[in-house]
C-alpha cells in the first residue's frame, strides 16, 4: 500500500482527467494543473481537443496491445456514439489487407465481419463507395465527445473538492532526495506527495524536469469540422475511406450535425515552425470525403483543429511509476481516447494500493 493521498495531476486532457477522476473517487486529495487557455483557442491545441476520438482496437498490434485497447473499449458507457466502423478497399491489394486483418481479429475474438459492396450500400445508403473489392464492419466501435467527457470529469472533481488550477503552467518539479515534494508553476508551488504526468506531447519536457528521459515524439494532426448537415449515417459511427486510394480519410458525424473529417498528411514531426497541414491539404481531405459522401459537397468548413499526437517511441503506452523517482507516475500514450477509462482505473489502483498490475508490465518506461 502506498501512502499517497495528496496527488498532483499535471495535464487535464482525457488521460489526466480520467486518472484524476478515479483517484478522487477513491477518496484521494487531487490537484489538477493544466496550462492552456480557457476560452481562447490556440493554434496548437491539446491532443484531446483535436482528436478524431475513434474508440477502437481494430488497428492495434500486437495482440497484447489489441487486448489492452479492447478492455478499455469495453469500459466506455456514456458520452459515446456507438455504431461501429466501416471501411472498404478498391484494389486487390487493399482487399487482401482487409480480409487478412479481419481473419486475425476474428481469431482474437474481435467482432469484425466482411461485407460485399451491396451490403456496404445497404448499411449506409448515402455513401458512394465506388468500386468495392472488400469491406469490413466492426460493430463494437464508436466515437467519443472528448470535450464532454473531460468537462464531466472536471465537474465531478469539483464536487469532490479537488483543487483545480487552469491556465497554470508547470515550470519545475521540486525534489528532496529521490522524491518530488512540490510542483512548481508560474503561479506558485503546489505541495504534494505524488505526481501524475499526463502532459500528452509535452510529457517528455515535463519528465525532464525530474531528470527522466521519456521517449515520446509527436506528429502533427488535424480534424476538420463542417457546418451542420442532416444525418448522413443510418447505422455506423465511423467510416474509413479506402486505405489503398490516397488521401486516406476518416469521417464521423457529431450530435450537432457537423461532420468531422480526419486525414491528409500525417506522420510529420512537428518542428515548431509550421502548422503542417496547409489549407490546400485540408481542402484535399474535404474533396476526398465529398467524393464518397456527397452529402457534404459544397458544405462550408466551420473549424480546423490542429494538434500533436503524443506517440511513445515504440507506439505503445508508457505507464507506471518511474524507477528513479518513486513518487512520479507517468502516463503518456497514443489512442488516449480509447484507452482513458482503463488507464484511469489502473493508475488509481497502482497509485493508491501500491499494486503492480501484471498486464501493464509491457508498458513500463524501463522497457526502453
Ligand atoms: C488529429 C488527432 C487524431 C486522433 N485520433 C484518435 C482516435 O481516433 N482515437 C484515439 O483513441 N486517439 C486519437 N488520437 C490520440 C488521442 O487524442 C491522444 O492520445 C489523447 O488525447 C492524449 O490525451 P492526453 O490527456 O494524454 O494529452 P492532451 O490531450 O494533449 O493533454 C495534455 C495536457 O497537458 C497540459 N500540459 C502540457 N504541458 C504542461 C505544463 N508544463 N504545465 C501544465 N500543463 C501542461 C496541456 O495543456 C494539455 O491540456 C488522436 C490525436 C490527434 C492529434
mmCIF file of C-alpha atoms and ligand atoms in Angstrom:
data_model
loop_
_atom_site.group_PDB
_atom_site.id
_atom_site.type_symbol
_atom_site.label_atom_id
_atom_site.label_comp_id
_atom_site.label_asym_id
_atom_site.label_seq_id
_atom_site.Cartn_x
_atom_site.Cartn_y
_atom_site.Cartn_z
ATOM 1 C CA UNK A 1 0.000 0.000 0.000
ATOM 2 C CA UNK A 2 1.376 3.435 -0.929
ATOM 3 C CA UNK A 3 0.913 6.349 1.412
ATOM 4 C CA UNK A 4 -0.002 8.724 -1.360
ATOM 5 C CA UNK A 5 -3.103 10.718 -0.601
ATOM 6 C CA UNK A 6 -2.270 14.180 -1.901
ATOM 7 C CA UNK A 7 -1.716 13.792 -5.593
ATOM 8 C CA UNK A 8 -0.996 16.413 -8.241
ATOM 9 C CA UNK A 9 -2.126 15.525 -11.761
ATOM 10 C CA UNK A 10 -0.337 17.557 -14.418
ATOM 11 C CA UNK A 11 -2.303 17.732 -17.664
ATOM 12 C CA UNK A 12 -6.080 17.708 -17.981
ATOM 13 C CA UNK A 13 -6.567 16.079 -21.328
ATOM 14 C CA UNK A 14 -8.623 12.931 -21.428
ATOM 15 C CA UNK A 15 -5.903 10.809 -19.838
ATOM 16 C CA UNK A 16 -5.207 13.147 -16.894
ATOM 17 C CA UNK A 17 -8.920 13.769 -16.376
ATOM 18 C CA UNK A 18 -9.633 10.050 -16.217
ATOM 19 C CA UNK A 19 -6.782 9.363 -13.785
ATOM 20 C CA UNK A 20 -7.828 12.293 -11.564
ATOM 21 C CA UNK A 21 -11.441 11.113 -11.628
ATOM 22 C CA UNK A 22 -10.510 7.593 -10.495
ATOM 23 C CA UNK A 23 -8.130 8.859 -7.798
ATOM 24 C CA UNK A 24 -10.683 11.294 -6.345
ATOM 25 C CA UNK A 25 -13.455 8.714 -6.491
ATOM 26 C CA UNK A 26 -11.299 6.585 -4.224
ATOM 27 C CA UNK A 27 -11.002 9.494 -1.757
ATOM 28 C CA UNK A 28 -7.558 10.862 -2.640
ATOM 29 C CA UNK A 29 -6.995 14.597 -2.453
ATOM 30 C CA UNK A 30 -6.346 15.608 -6.032
ATOM 31 C CA UNK A 31 -4.930 18.801 -7.500
ATOM 32 C CA UNK A 32 -5.369 19.308 -11.231
ATOM 33 C CA UNK A 33 -2.891 21.554 -13.022
ATOM 34 C CA UNK A 34 -3.229 22.463 -16.656
ATOM 35 C CA UNK A 35 -1.629 25.037 -18.887
ATOM 36 C CA UNK A 36 -3.920 26.116 -21.641
ATOM 37 C CA UNK A 37 -6.041 28.955 -22.480
ATOM 38 C CA UNK A 38 -9.522 28.565 -21.203
ATOM 39 C CA UNK A 39 -11.919 30.284 -23.593
ATOM 40 C CA UNK A 40 -9.189 31.029 -26.133
ATOM 41 C CA UNK A 41 -8.317 28.716 -28.981
ATOM 42 C CA UNK A 42 -4.590 28.427 -29.538
ATOM 43 C CA UNK A 43 -3.146 27.427 -32.898
ATOM 44 C CA UNK A 44 -1.940 24.129 -31.486
ATOM 45 C CA UNK A 45 -4.454 22.562 -29.140
ATOM 46 C CA UNK A 46 -4.114 19.601 -26.753
ATOM 47 C CA UNK A 47 -4.499 16.252 -28.494
ATOM 48 C CA UNK A 48 -7.778 15.609 -26.705
ATOM 49 C CA UNK A 49 -9.394 18.722 -28.160
ATOM 50 C CA UNK A 50 -8.276 17.831 -31.662
ATOM 51 C CA UNK A 51 -8.732 14.091 -31.569
ATOM 52 C CA UNK A 52 -10.785 12.172 -34.100
ATOM 53 C CA UNK A 53 -11.745 10.161 -30.988
ATOM 54 C CA UNK A 54 -12.462 6.865 -32.701
ATOM 55 C CA UNK A 55 -12.606 4.238 -29.999
ATOM 56 C CA UNK A 56 -11.295 1.005 -31.348
ATOM 57 C CA UNK A 57 -8.985 -1.968 -31.071
ATOM 58 C CA UNK A 58 -9.068 -2.627 -34.814
ATOM 59 C CA UNK A 59 -5.631 -1.485 -35.864
ATOM 60 C CA UNK A 60 -3.841 -2.194 -32.606
ATOM 61 C CA UNK A 61 -0.938 -4.651 -32.632
ATOM 62 C CA UNK A 62 0.448 -6.974 -31.331
ATOM 63 C CA UNK A 63 -2.192 -8.995 -29.558
ATOM 64 C CA UNK A 64 -1.369 -7.738 -26.029
ATOM 65 C CA UNK A 65 -1.899 -4.146 -27.158
ATOM 66 C CA UNK A 66 -5.049 -5.097 -29.047
ATOM 67 C CA UNK A 67 -6.402 -6.721 -25.865
ATOM 68 C CA UNK A 68 -5.415 -3.681 -23.806
ATOM 69 C CA UNK A 69 -7.433 -1.436 -26.134
ATOM 70 C CA UNK A 70 -10.314 -3.927 -26.252
ATOM 71 C CA UNK A 71 -10.510 -3.960 -22.483
ATOM 72 C CA UNK A 72 -10.717 -0.178 -22.346
ATOM 73 C CA UNK A 73 -13.223 -0.065 -25.186
ATOM 74 C CA UNK A 74 -15.493 -2.342 -23.181
ATOM 75 C CA UNK A 75 -15.351 0.138 -20.276
ATOM 76 C CA UNK A 76 -16.848 3.058 -22.181
ATOM 77 C CA UNK A 77 -20.518 3.501 -21.417
ATOM 78 C CA UNK A 78 -21.508 7.160 -21.523
ATOM 79 C CA UNK A 79 -20.840 10.072 -23.906
ATOM 80 C CA UNK A 80 -20.380 7.656 -26.692
ATOM 81 C CA UNK A 81 -21.811 7.268 -30.164
ATOM 82 C CA UNK A 82 -21.602 3.544 -30.867
ATOM 83 C CA UNK A 83 -22.437 2.144 -34.287
ATOM 84 C CA UNK A 84 -19.215 0.592 -35.448
ATOM 85 C CA UNK A 85 -16.561 1.261 -38.066
ATOM 86 C CA UNK A 86 -16.937 0.620 -41.775
ATOM 87 C CA UNK A 87 -14.175 0.563 -44.357
ATOM 88 C CA UNK A 88 -13.670 -0.817 -47.811
ATOM 89 C CA UNK A 89 -10.966 -1.313 -50.414
ATOM 90 C CA UNK A 90 -10.959 -0.559 -54.112
ATOM 91 C CA UNK A 91 -7.981 -2.630 -55.269
ATOM 92 C CA UNK A 92 -6.969 -6.281 -54.965
ATOM 93 C CA UNK A 93 -4.087 -5.416 -52.612
ATOM 94 C CA UNK A 94 -6.435 -3.404 -50.429
ATOM 95 C CA UNK A 95 -8.914 -6.295 -50.399
ATOM 96 C CA UNK A 96 -6.181 -8.701 -49.298
ATOM 97 C CA UNK A 97 -5.259 -6.400 -46.413
ATOM 98 C CA UNK A 98 -8.873 -6.135 -45.223
ATOM 99 C CA UNK A 99 -9.518 -9.875 -45.460
ATOM 100 C CA UNK A 100 -6.246 -10.782 -43.707
ATOM 101 C CA UNK A 101 -6.803 -8.280 -40.904
ATOM 102 C CA UNK A 102 -10.379 -9.454 -40.389
ATOM 103 C CA UNK A 103 -9.085 -13.032 -40.085
ATOM 104 C CA UNK A 104 -6.534 -12.042 -37.427
ATOM 105 C CA UNK A 105 -9.103 -10.006 -35.466
ATOM 106 C CA UNK A 106 -11.691 -12.779 -35.620
ATOM 107 C CA UNK A 107 -9.101 -15.239 -34.282
ATOM 108 C CA UNK A 108 -8.582 -12.788 -31.390
ATOM 109 C CA UNK A 109 -12.332 -12.865 -30.746
ATOM 110 C CA UNK A 110 -13.000 -9.359 -32.094
ATOM 111 C CA UNK A 111 -16.372 -8.884 -33.788
ATOM 112 C CA UNK A 112 -15.441 -7.809 -37.304
ATOM 113 C CA UNK A 113 -17.184 -9.122 -40.387
ATOM 114 C CA UNK A 114 -16.674 -8.876 -44.128
ATOM 115 C CA UNK A 115 -19.269 -7.179 -46.316
ATOM 116 C CA UNK A 116 -19.940 -7.074 -50.053
ATOM 117 C CA UNK A 117 -20.303 -3.778 -51.938
ATOM 118 C CA UNK A 118 -24.096 -4.203 -51.934
ATOM 119 C CA UNK A 119 -24.055 -4.717 -48.187
ATOM 120 C CA UNK A 120 -21.999 -1.533 -47.726
ATOM 121 C CA UNK A 121 -24.568 0.464 -49.671
ATOM 122 C CA UNK A 122 -27.442 -1.157 -47.796
ATOM 123 C CA UNK A 123 -25.780 -0.365 -44.455
ATOM 124 C CA UNK A 124 -25.087 3.249 -45.423
ATOM 125 C CA UNK A 125 -27.233 4.361 -48.372
ATOM 126 C CA UNK A 126 -25.736 7.877 -48.501
ATOM 127 C CA UNK A 127 -22.221 6.597 -49.167
ATOM 128 C CA UNK A 128 -20.948 6.357 -52.748
ATOM 129 C CA UNK A 129 -18.143 3.844 -52.249
ATOM 130 C CA UNK A 130 -17.383 3.261 -55.950
ATOM 131 C CA UNK A 131 -15.501 0.022 -56.631
ATOM 132 C CA UNK A 132 -15.566 -2.260 -53.566
ATOM 133 C CA UNK A 133 -13.150 -5.187 -53.688
ATOM 134 C CA UNK A 134 -13.636 -5.974 -49.964
ATOM 135 C CA UNK A 135 -15.211 -4.271 -46.955
ATOM 136 C CA UNK A 136 -15.326 -4.795 -43.213
ATOM 137 C CA UNK A 137 -17.521 -3.696 -40.360
ATOM 138 C CA UNK A 138 -16.661 -3.791 -36.651
ATOM 139 C CA UNK A 139 -19.877 -3.114 -34.825
ATOM 140 C CA UNK A 140 -18.486 -2.624 -31.300
ATOM 141 C CA UNK A 141 -16.557 0.562 -32.076
ATOM 142 C CA UNK A 142 -17.689 4.131 -31.589
ATOM 143 C CA UNK A 143 -16.564 7.676 -31.033
ATOM 144 C CA UNK A 144 -16.488 9.931 -28.027
ATOM 145 C CA UNK A 145 -17.280 13.557 -27.340
ATOM 146 C CA UNK A 146 -13.958 14.256 -25.646
ATOM 147 C CA UNK A 147 -14.894 17.766 -24.521
ATOM 148 C CA UNK A 148 -17.984 16.425 -22.756
ATOM 149 C CA UNK A 149 -16.016 13.636 -21.103
ATOM 150 C CA UNK A 150 -13.263 15.899 -19.778
ATOM 151 C CA UNK A 151 -15.857 18.510 -18.740
ATOM 152 C CA UNK A 152 -17.886 15.912 -16.845
ATOM 153 C CA UNK A 153 -14.776 14.614 -15.045
ATOM 154 C CA UNK A 154 -13.789 18.159 -14.044
ATOM 155 C CA UNK A 155 -17.304 18.931 -12.772
ATOM 156 C CA UNK A 156 -17.334 15.769 -10.684
ATOM 157 C CA UNK A 157 -13.832 16.527 -9.368
ATOM 158 C CA UNK A 158 -15.030 19.991 -8.285
ATOM 159 C CA UNK A 159 -17.917 18.387 -6.384
ATOM 160 C CA UNK A 160 -15.436 16.087 -4.677
ATOM 161 C CA UNK A 161 -13.342 19.068 -3.571
ATOM 162 C CA UNK A 162 -10.375 18.790 -5.938
ATOM 163 C CA UNK A 163 -8.173 21.859 -6.324
ATOM 164 C CA UNK A 164 -8.159 22.915 -9.944
ATOM 165 C CA UNK A 165 -5.577 25.242 -11.484
ATOM 166 C CA UNK A 166 -6.225 26.033 -15.122
ATOM 167 C CA UNK A 167 -4.051 28.459 -17.108
ATOM 168 C CA UNK A 168 -1.242 27.365 -14.854
ATOM 169 C CA UNK A 169 1.992 26.157 -16.392
ATOM 170 C CA UNK A 170 4.291 23.749 -14.612
ATOM 171 C CA UNK A 171 7.841 25.026 -14.812
ATOM 172 C CA UNK A 172 9.694 22.633 -12.491
ATOM 173 C CA UNK A 173 9.392 19.740 -10.076
ATOM 174 C CA UNK A 174 10.903 20.399 -6.627
ATOM 175 C CA UNK A 175 12.672 17.405 -5.105
ATOM 176 C CA UNK A 176 14.061 16.177 -1.839
ATOM 177 C CA UNK A 177 16.297 13.165 -2.361
ATOM 178 C CA UNK A 178 14.658 10.999 -4.998
ATOM 179 C CA UNK A 179 11.114 12.186 -4.395
ATOM 180 C CA UNK A 180 9.167 15.131 -5.751
ATOM 181 C CA UNK A 181 7.861 17.342 -2.947
ATOM 182 C CA UNK A 182 6.103 20.069 -4.914
ATOM 183 C CA UNK A 183 5.052 21.091 -8.384
ATOM 184 C CA UNK A 184 6.472 24.495 -9.295
ATOM 185 C CA UNK A 185 4.185 26.564 -11.501
ATOM 186 C CA UNK A 186 4.088 30.074 -12.904
ATOM 187 C CA UNK A 187 1.557 30.815 -10.148
ATOM 188 C CA UNK A 188 3.494 29.349 -7.242
ATOM 189 C CA UNK A 189 4.358 25.996 -5.685
ATOM 190 C CA UNK A 190 1.889 23.208 -5.005
ATOM 191 C CA UNK A 191 2.973 20.684 -2.365
ATOM 192 C CA UNK A 192 2.068 17.058 -2.973
ATOM 193 C CA UNK A 193 3.210 13.571 -2.102
ATOM 194 C CA UNK A 194 2.853 12.086 -5.586
ATOM 195 C CA UNK A 195 2.692 13.472 -9.113
ATOM 196 C CA UNK A 196 0.981 12.115 -12.210
ATOM 197 C CA UNK A 197 2.429 13.305 -15.521
ATOM 198 C CA UNK A 198 -0.278 13.313 -18.185
ATOM 199 C CA UNK A 199 1.043 16.126 -20.341
ATOM 200 C CA UNK A 200 0.437 14.487 -23.722
ATOM 201 C CA UNK A 201 3.051 15.602 -26.264
ATOM 202 C CA UNK A 202 4.764 17.675 -23.544
ATOM 203 C CA UNK A 203 5.289 14.730 -21.220
ATOM 204 C CA UNK A 204 8.942 14.361 -22.253
ATOM 205 C CA UNK A 205 9.621 18.016 -21.341
ATOM 206 C CA UNK A 206 7.810 17.609 -18.009
ATOM 207 C CA UNK A 207 9.679 14.387 -17.188
ATOM 208 C CA UNK A 208 12.978 16.098 -17.991
ATOM 209 C CA UNK A 209 12.253 18.399 -15.015
ATOM 210 C CA UNK A 210 12.806 15.281 -12.878
ATOM 211 C CA UNK A 211 15.819 14.213 -14.976
ATOM 212 C CA UNK A 212 13.875 11.403 -16.591
ATOM 213 C CA UNK A 213 14.119 10.614 -20.253
ATOM 214 C CA UNK A 214 10.715 9.617 -21.643
ATOM 215 C CA UNK A 215 11.000 8.600 -25.300
ATOM 216 C CA UNK A 216 7.916 10.254 -26.749
ATOM 217 C CA UNK A 217 7.731 12.042 -30.048
ATOM 218 C CA UNK A 218 4.763 13.659 -31.680
ATOM 219 C CA UNK A 219 3.223 14.037 -35.089
ATOM 220 C CA UNK A 220 1.026 16.817 -36.253
ATOM 221 C CA UNK A 221 -2.634 16.048 -36.879
ATOM 222 C CA UNK A 222 -5.808 17.917 -37.546
ATOM 223 C CA UNK A 223 -9.536 17.393 -37.616
ATOM 224 C CA UNK A 224 -11.859 19.374 -39.835
ATOM 225 C CA UNK A 225 -15.409 20.258 -38.823
ATOM 226 C CA UNK A 226 -18.061 21.113 -41.401
ATOM 227 C CA UNK A 227 -21.211 23.124 -40.905
ATOM 228 C CA UNK A 228 -24.137 21.000 -39.728
ATOM 229 C CA UNK A 229 -25.871 18.805 -42.264
ATOM 230 C CA UNK A 230 -28.848 16.439 -41.877
ATOM 231 C CA UNK A 231 -27.991 12.923 -40.630
ATOM 232 C CA UNK A 232 -25.592 11.184 -43.019
ATOM 233 C CA UNK A 233 -25.380 7.723 -41.429
ATOM 234 C CA UNK A 234 -28.081 5.152 -40.803
ATOM 235 C CA UNK A 235 -26.005 2.732 -38.749
ATOM 236 C CA UNK A 236 -22.268 3.240 -38.458
ATOM 237 C CA UNK A 237 -20.443 5.883 -36.451
ATOM 238 C CA UNK A 238 -17.001 5.949 -38.098
ATOM 239 C CA UNK A 239 -16.070 5.453 -41.749
ATOM 240 C CA UNK A 240 -12.595 4.985 -43.210
ATOM 241 C CA UNK A 241 -12.273 5.666 -46.927
ATOM 242 C CA UNK A 242 -10.187 3.123 -48.865
ATOM 243 C CA UNK A 243 -6.651 2.906 -47.455
ATOM 244 C CA UNK A 244 -5.499 1.928 -50.963
ATOM 245 C CA UNK A 245 -6.736 5.207 -52.551
ATOM 246 C CA UNK A 246 -4.956 8.240 -51.077
ATOM 247 C CA UNK A 247 -5.622 10.547 -49.404
ATOM 248 C CA UNK A 248 -6.782 8.303 -46.605
ATOM 249 C CA UNK A 249 -9.628 9.870 -44.683
ATOM 250 C CA UNK A 250 -11.873 9.025 -41.726
ATOM 251 C CA UNK A 251 -15.132 10.743 -41.002
ATOM 252 C CA UNK A 252 -17.944 10.724 -38.498
ATOM 253 C CA UNK A 253 -20.923 12.899 -37.689
ATOM 254 C CA UNK A 254 -21.207 14.716 -34.367
ATOM 255 C CA UNK A 255 -24.524 15.021 -32.492
ATOM 256 C CA UNK A 256 -24.849 18.655 -33.680
ATOM 257 C CA UNK A 257 -24.797 17.567 -37.317
ATOM 258 C CA UNK A 258 -21.265 18.697 -38.105
ATOM 259 C CA UNK A 259 -19.201 16.089 -39.949
ATOM 260 C CA UNK A 260 -15.693 15.609 -38.543
ATOM 261 C CA UNK A 261 -13.061 14.736 -41.126
ATOM 262 C CA UNK A 262 -9.627 13.429 -40.339
ATOM 263 C CA UNK A 263 -6.917 12.649 -42.811
ATOM 264 C CA UNK A 264 -4.291 14.116 -45.041
ATOM 265 C CA UNK A 265 -0.577 14.263 -44.468
ATOM 266 C CA UNK A 266 0.056 12.553 -41.171
ATOM 267 C CA UNK A 267 3.199 11.357 -39.560
ATOM 268 C CA UNK A 268 5.202 14.555 -39.776
ATOM 269 C CA UNK A 269 7.333 15.549 -36.852
ATOM 270 C CA UNK A 270 6.179 18.950 -35.697
ATOM 271 C CA UNK A 271 9.107 21.319 -35.984
ATOM 272 C CA UNK A 272 7.667 24.243 -34.062
ATOM 273 C CA UNK A 273 7.684 26.451 -37.129
ATOM 274 C CA UNK A 274 4.858 25.304 -39.330
ATOM 275 C CA UNK A 275 1.353 24.163 -38.588
ATOM 276 C CA UNK A 276 1.922 21.369 -41.050
ATOM 277 C CA UNK A 277 -1.400 20.646 -42.609
ATOM 278 C CA UNK A 278 -1.902 23.503 -45.039
ATOM 279 C CA UNK A 279 -5.220 24.903 -46.248
ATOM 280 C CA UNK A 280 -4.606 23.086 -49.554
ATOM 281 C CA UNK A 281 -4.179 19.800 -47.713
ATOM 282 C CA UNK A 282 -7.329 20.462 -45.715
ATOM 283 C CA UNK A 283 -9.208 21.049 -48.971
ATOM 284 C CA UNK A 284 -7.855 17.778 -50.396
ATOM 285 C CA UNK A 285 -9.298 15.920 -47.426
ATOM 286 C CA UNK A 286 -12.661 17.675 -47.786
ATOM 287 C CA UNK A 287 -12.774 16.880 -51.519
ATOM 288 C CA UNK A 288 -11.795 13.253 -50.934
ATOM 289 C CA UNK A 289 -14.560 12.762 -48.377
ATOM 290 C CA UNK A 290 -17.122 14.539 -50.572
ATOM 291 C CA UNK A 291 -16.399 12.029 -53.365
ATOM 292 C CA UNK A 292 -17.670 9.152 -51.206
ATOM 293 C CA UNK A 293 -20.099 11.190 -49.090
ATOM 294 C CA UNK A 294 -21.886 13.603 -51.466
ATOM 295 C CA UNK A 295 -23.935 14.949 -48.546
ATOM 296 C CA UNK A 296 -21.001 17.220 -47.637
ATOM 297 C CA UNK A 297 -20.351 18.513 -51.144
ATOM 298 C CA UNK A 298 -20.241 22.322 -51.060
ATOM 299 C CA UNK A 299 -20.720 22.416 -47.278
ATOM 300 C CA UNK A 300 -18.575 25.034 -45.564
ATOM 301 C CA UNK A 301 -15.718 24.121 -43.222
ATOM 302 C CA UNK A 302 -16.527 25.643 -39.824
ATOM 303 C CA UNK A 303 -13.312 24.872 -37.984
ATOM 304 C CA UNK A 304 -9.925 23.207 -38.390
ATOM 305 C CA UNK A 305 -8.385 21.924 -35.166
ATOM 306 C CA UNK A 306 -4.662 21.355 -35.146
ATOM 307 C CA UNK A 307 -2.725 19.473 -32.513
ATOM 308 C CA UNK A 308 0.007 16.972 -31.768
ATOM 309 C CA UNK A 309 -0.359 13.239 -31.275
ATOM 310 C CA UNK A 310 1.797 12.051 -28.386
ATOM 311 C CA UNK A 311 3.464 8.846 -29.558
ATOM 312 C CA UNK A 312 5.823 6.788 -27.381
ATOM 313 C CA UNK A 313 8.828 5.604 -29.369
ATOM 314 C CA UNK A 314 7.552 2.033 -29.855
ATOM 315 C CA UNK A 315 3.946 3.135 -30.314
ATOM 316 C CA UNK A 316 2.725 1.659 -27.024
ATOM 317 C CA UNK A 317 1.777 3.490 -23.819
ATOM 318 C CA UNK A 318 4.274 4.422 -21.116
ATOM 319 C CA UNK A 319 2.547 3.853 -17.781
ATOM 320 C CA UNK A 320 3.602 3.496 -14.167
ATOM 321 C CA UNK A 321 5.945 4.868 -11.530
ATOM 322 C CA UNK A 322 9.378 5.874 -12.742
ATOM 323 C CA UNK A 323 12.046 3.793 -11.033
ATOM 324 C CA UNK A 324 14.402 6.748 -10.484
ATOM 325 C CA UNK A 325 11.675 8.951 -8.952
ATOM 326 C CA UNK A 326 9.435 6.690 -6.869
ATOM 327 C CA UNK A 327 6.518 9.110 -6.467
ATOM 328 C CA UNK A 328 6.282 10.142 -10.135
ATOM 329 C CA UNK A 329 3.651 8.296 -12.161
ATOM 330 C CA UNK A 330 3.969 8.517 -15.956
ATOM 331 C CA UNK A 331 1.049 8.258 -18.322
ATOM 332 C CA UNK A 332 1.556 9.008 -21.973
ATOM 333 C CA UNK A 333 0.003 7.266 -24.923
ATOM 334 C CA UNK A 334 -1.392 7.488 -28.372
ATOM 335 C CA UNK A 335 -5.018 6.291 -28.690
ATOM 336 C CA UNK A 336 -5.585 8.023 -25.380
ATOM 337 C CA UNK A 337 -9.283 8.413 -26.117
ATOM 338 C CA UNK A 338 -9.800 4.684 -26.489
ATOM 339 C CA UNK A 339 -7.551 3.974 -23.506
ATOM 340 C CA UNK A 340 -8.554 6.672 -20.989
ATOM 341 C CA UNK A 341 -11.066 4.592 -18.960
ATOM 342 C CA UNK A 342 -8.678 1.683 -18.474
ATOM 343 C CA UNK A 343 -5.612 3.847 -17.837
ATOM 344 C CA UNK A 344 -7.548 5.903 -15.258
ATOM 345 C CA UNK A 345 -8.702 2.867 -13.346
ATOM 346 C CA UNK A 346 -5.317 1.125 -13.477
ATOM 347 C CA UNK A 347 -3.391 4.238 -12.439
ATOM 348 C CA UNK A 348 -5.618 4.699 -9.375
ATOM 349 C CA UNK A 349 -5.002 1.072 -8.331
ATOM 350 C CA UNK A 350 -1.239 1.389 -8.739
ATOM 351 C CA UNK A 351 -1.005 4.811 -7.063
ATOM 352 C CA UNK A 352 -3.354 4.216 -4.141
ATOM 353 C CA UNK A 353 -2.954 0.485 -3.491
ATOM 354 C CA UNK A 354 0.733 0.124 -4.322
ATOM 355 C CA UNK A 355 -0.165 -2.763 -6.641
ATOM 356 C CA UNK A 356 1.696 -3.660 -9.818
ATOM 357 C CA UNK A 357 -0.834 -4.610 -12.478
ATOM 358 C CA UNK A 358 0.610 -7.506 -14.440
ATOM 359 C CA UNK A 359 -0.811 -6.578 -17.825
ATOM 360 C CA UNK A 360 0.897 -3.174 -17.560
ATOM 361 C CA UNK A 361 4.327 -4.846 -17.313
ATOM 362 C CA UNK A 362 4.912 -4.391 -21.069
ATOM 363 C CA UNK A 363 4.197 -0.671 -20.824
ATOM 364 C CA UNK A 364 6.775 0.413 -18.260
ATOM 365 C CA UNK A 365 9.349 3.101 -19.040
ATOM 366 C CA UNK A 366 12.122 0.654 -18.231
ATOM 367 C CA UNK A 367 11.482 -1.368 -21.414
ATOM 368 C CA UNK A 368 13.398 1.243 -23.412
HETATM 369 C C1 LIG B 1 -5.590 14.558 -35.006
HETATM 370 C C2 LIG B 1 -5.637 13.509 -33.944
HETATM 371 C C3 LIG B 1 -6.477 12.399 -34.102
HETATM 372 C C4 LIG B 1 -6.547 11.413 -33.108
HETATM 373 N N1 LIG B 1 -7.433 10.388 -33.259
HETATM 374 C C5 LIG B 1 -7.582 9.485 -32.254
HETATM 375 C C6 LIG B 1 -8.608 8.495 -32.351
HETATM 376 O O1 LIG B 1 -9.358 8.438 -33.321
HETATM 377 N N2 LIG B 1 -8.731 7.627 -31.303
HETATM 378 C C7 LIG B 1 -7.921 7.688 -30.193
HETATM 379 O O2 LIG B 1 -8.100 6.876 -29.268
HETATM 380 N N3 LIG B 1 -6.940 8.614 -30.099
HETATM 381 C C8 LIG B 1 -6.763 9.505 -31.092
HETATM 382 N N4 LIG B 1 -5.796 10.468 -31.005
HETATM 383 C C9 LIG B 1 -4.872 10.429 -29.870
HETATM 384 C C10 LIG B 1 -5.527 10.957 -28.610
HETATM 385 O O3 LIG B 1 -6.263 12.118 -28.918
HETATM 386 C C11 LIG B 1 -4.444 11.242 -27.566
HETATM 387 O O4 LIG B 1 -3.736 10.043 -27.289
HETATM 388 C C12 LIG B 1 -5.053 11.759 -26.266
HETATM 389 O O5 LIG B 1 -5.922 12.851 -26.486
HETATM 390 C C13 LIG B 1 -3.931 12.177 -25.334
HETATM 391 O O6 LIG B 1 -4.537 12.740 -24.201
HETATM 392 P P1 LIG B 1 -3.645 13.319 -23.053
HETATM 393 O O7 LIG B 1 -4.582 13.649 -21.951
HETATM 394 O O8 LIG B 1 -2.525 12.369 -22.745
HETATM 395 O O9 LIG B 1 -2.923 14.594 -23.702
HETATM 396 P P2 LIG B 1 -3.510 16.038 -24.121
HETATM 397 O O10 LIG B 1 -4.906 15.961 -24.520
HETATM 398 O O11 LIG B 1 -2.515 16.588 -25.101
HETATM 399 O O12 LIG B 1 -3.463 16.848 -22.769
HETATM 400 C C14 LIG B 1 -2.231 17.179 -22.165
HETATM 401 C C15 LIG B 1 -2.472 18.404 -21.319
HETATM 402 O O13 LIG B 1 -1.260 18.654 -20.600
HETATM 403 C C16 LIG B 1 -1.135 20.068 -20.496
HETATM 404 N N5 LIG B 1 0.267 20.410 -20.272
HETATM 405 C C17 LIG B 1 1.341 20.113 -21.042
HETATM 406 N N6 LIG B 1 2.466 20.671 -20.518
HETATM 407 C C18 LIG B 1 2.078 21.332 -19.391
HETATM 408 C C19 LIG B 1 2.762 22.121 -18.424
HETATM 409 N N7 LIG B 1 4.103 22.344 -18.485
HETATM 410 N N8 LIG B 1 2.052 22.629 -17.409
HETATM 411 C C20 LIG B 1 0.706 22.418 -17.291
HETATM 412 N N9 LIG B 1 0.009 21.687 -18.198
HETATM 413 C C21 LIG B 1 0.681 21.156 -19.234
HETATM 414 C C22 LIG B 1 -1.626 20.581 -21.848
HETATM 415 O O14 LIG B 1 -2.034 21.951 -21.742
HETATM 416 C C23 LIG B 1 -2.783 19.646 -22.139
HETATM 417 O O15 LIG B 1 -4.022 20.202 -21.732
HETATM 418 C C24 LIG B 1 -5.714 11.494 -31.960
HETATM 419 C C25 LIG B 1 -4.866 12.600 -31.793
HETATM 420 C C26 LIG B 1 -4.836 13.605 -32.773
HETATM 421 C C27 LIG B 1 -3.956 14.814 -32.555
#
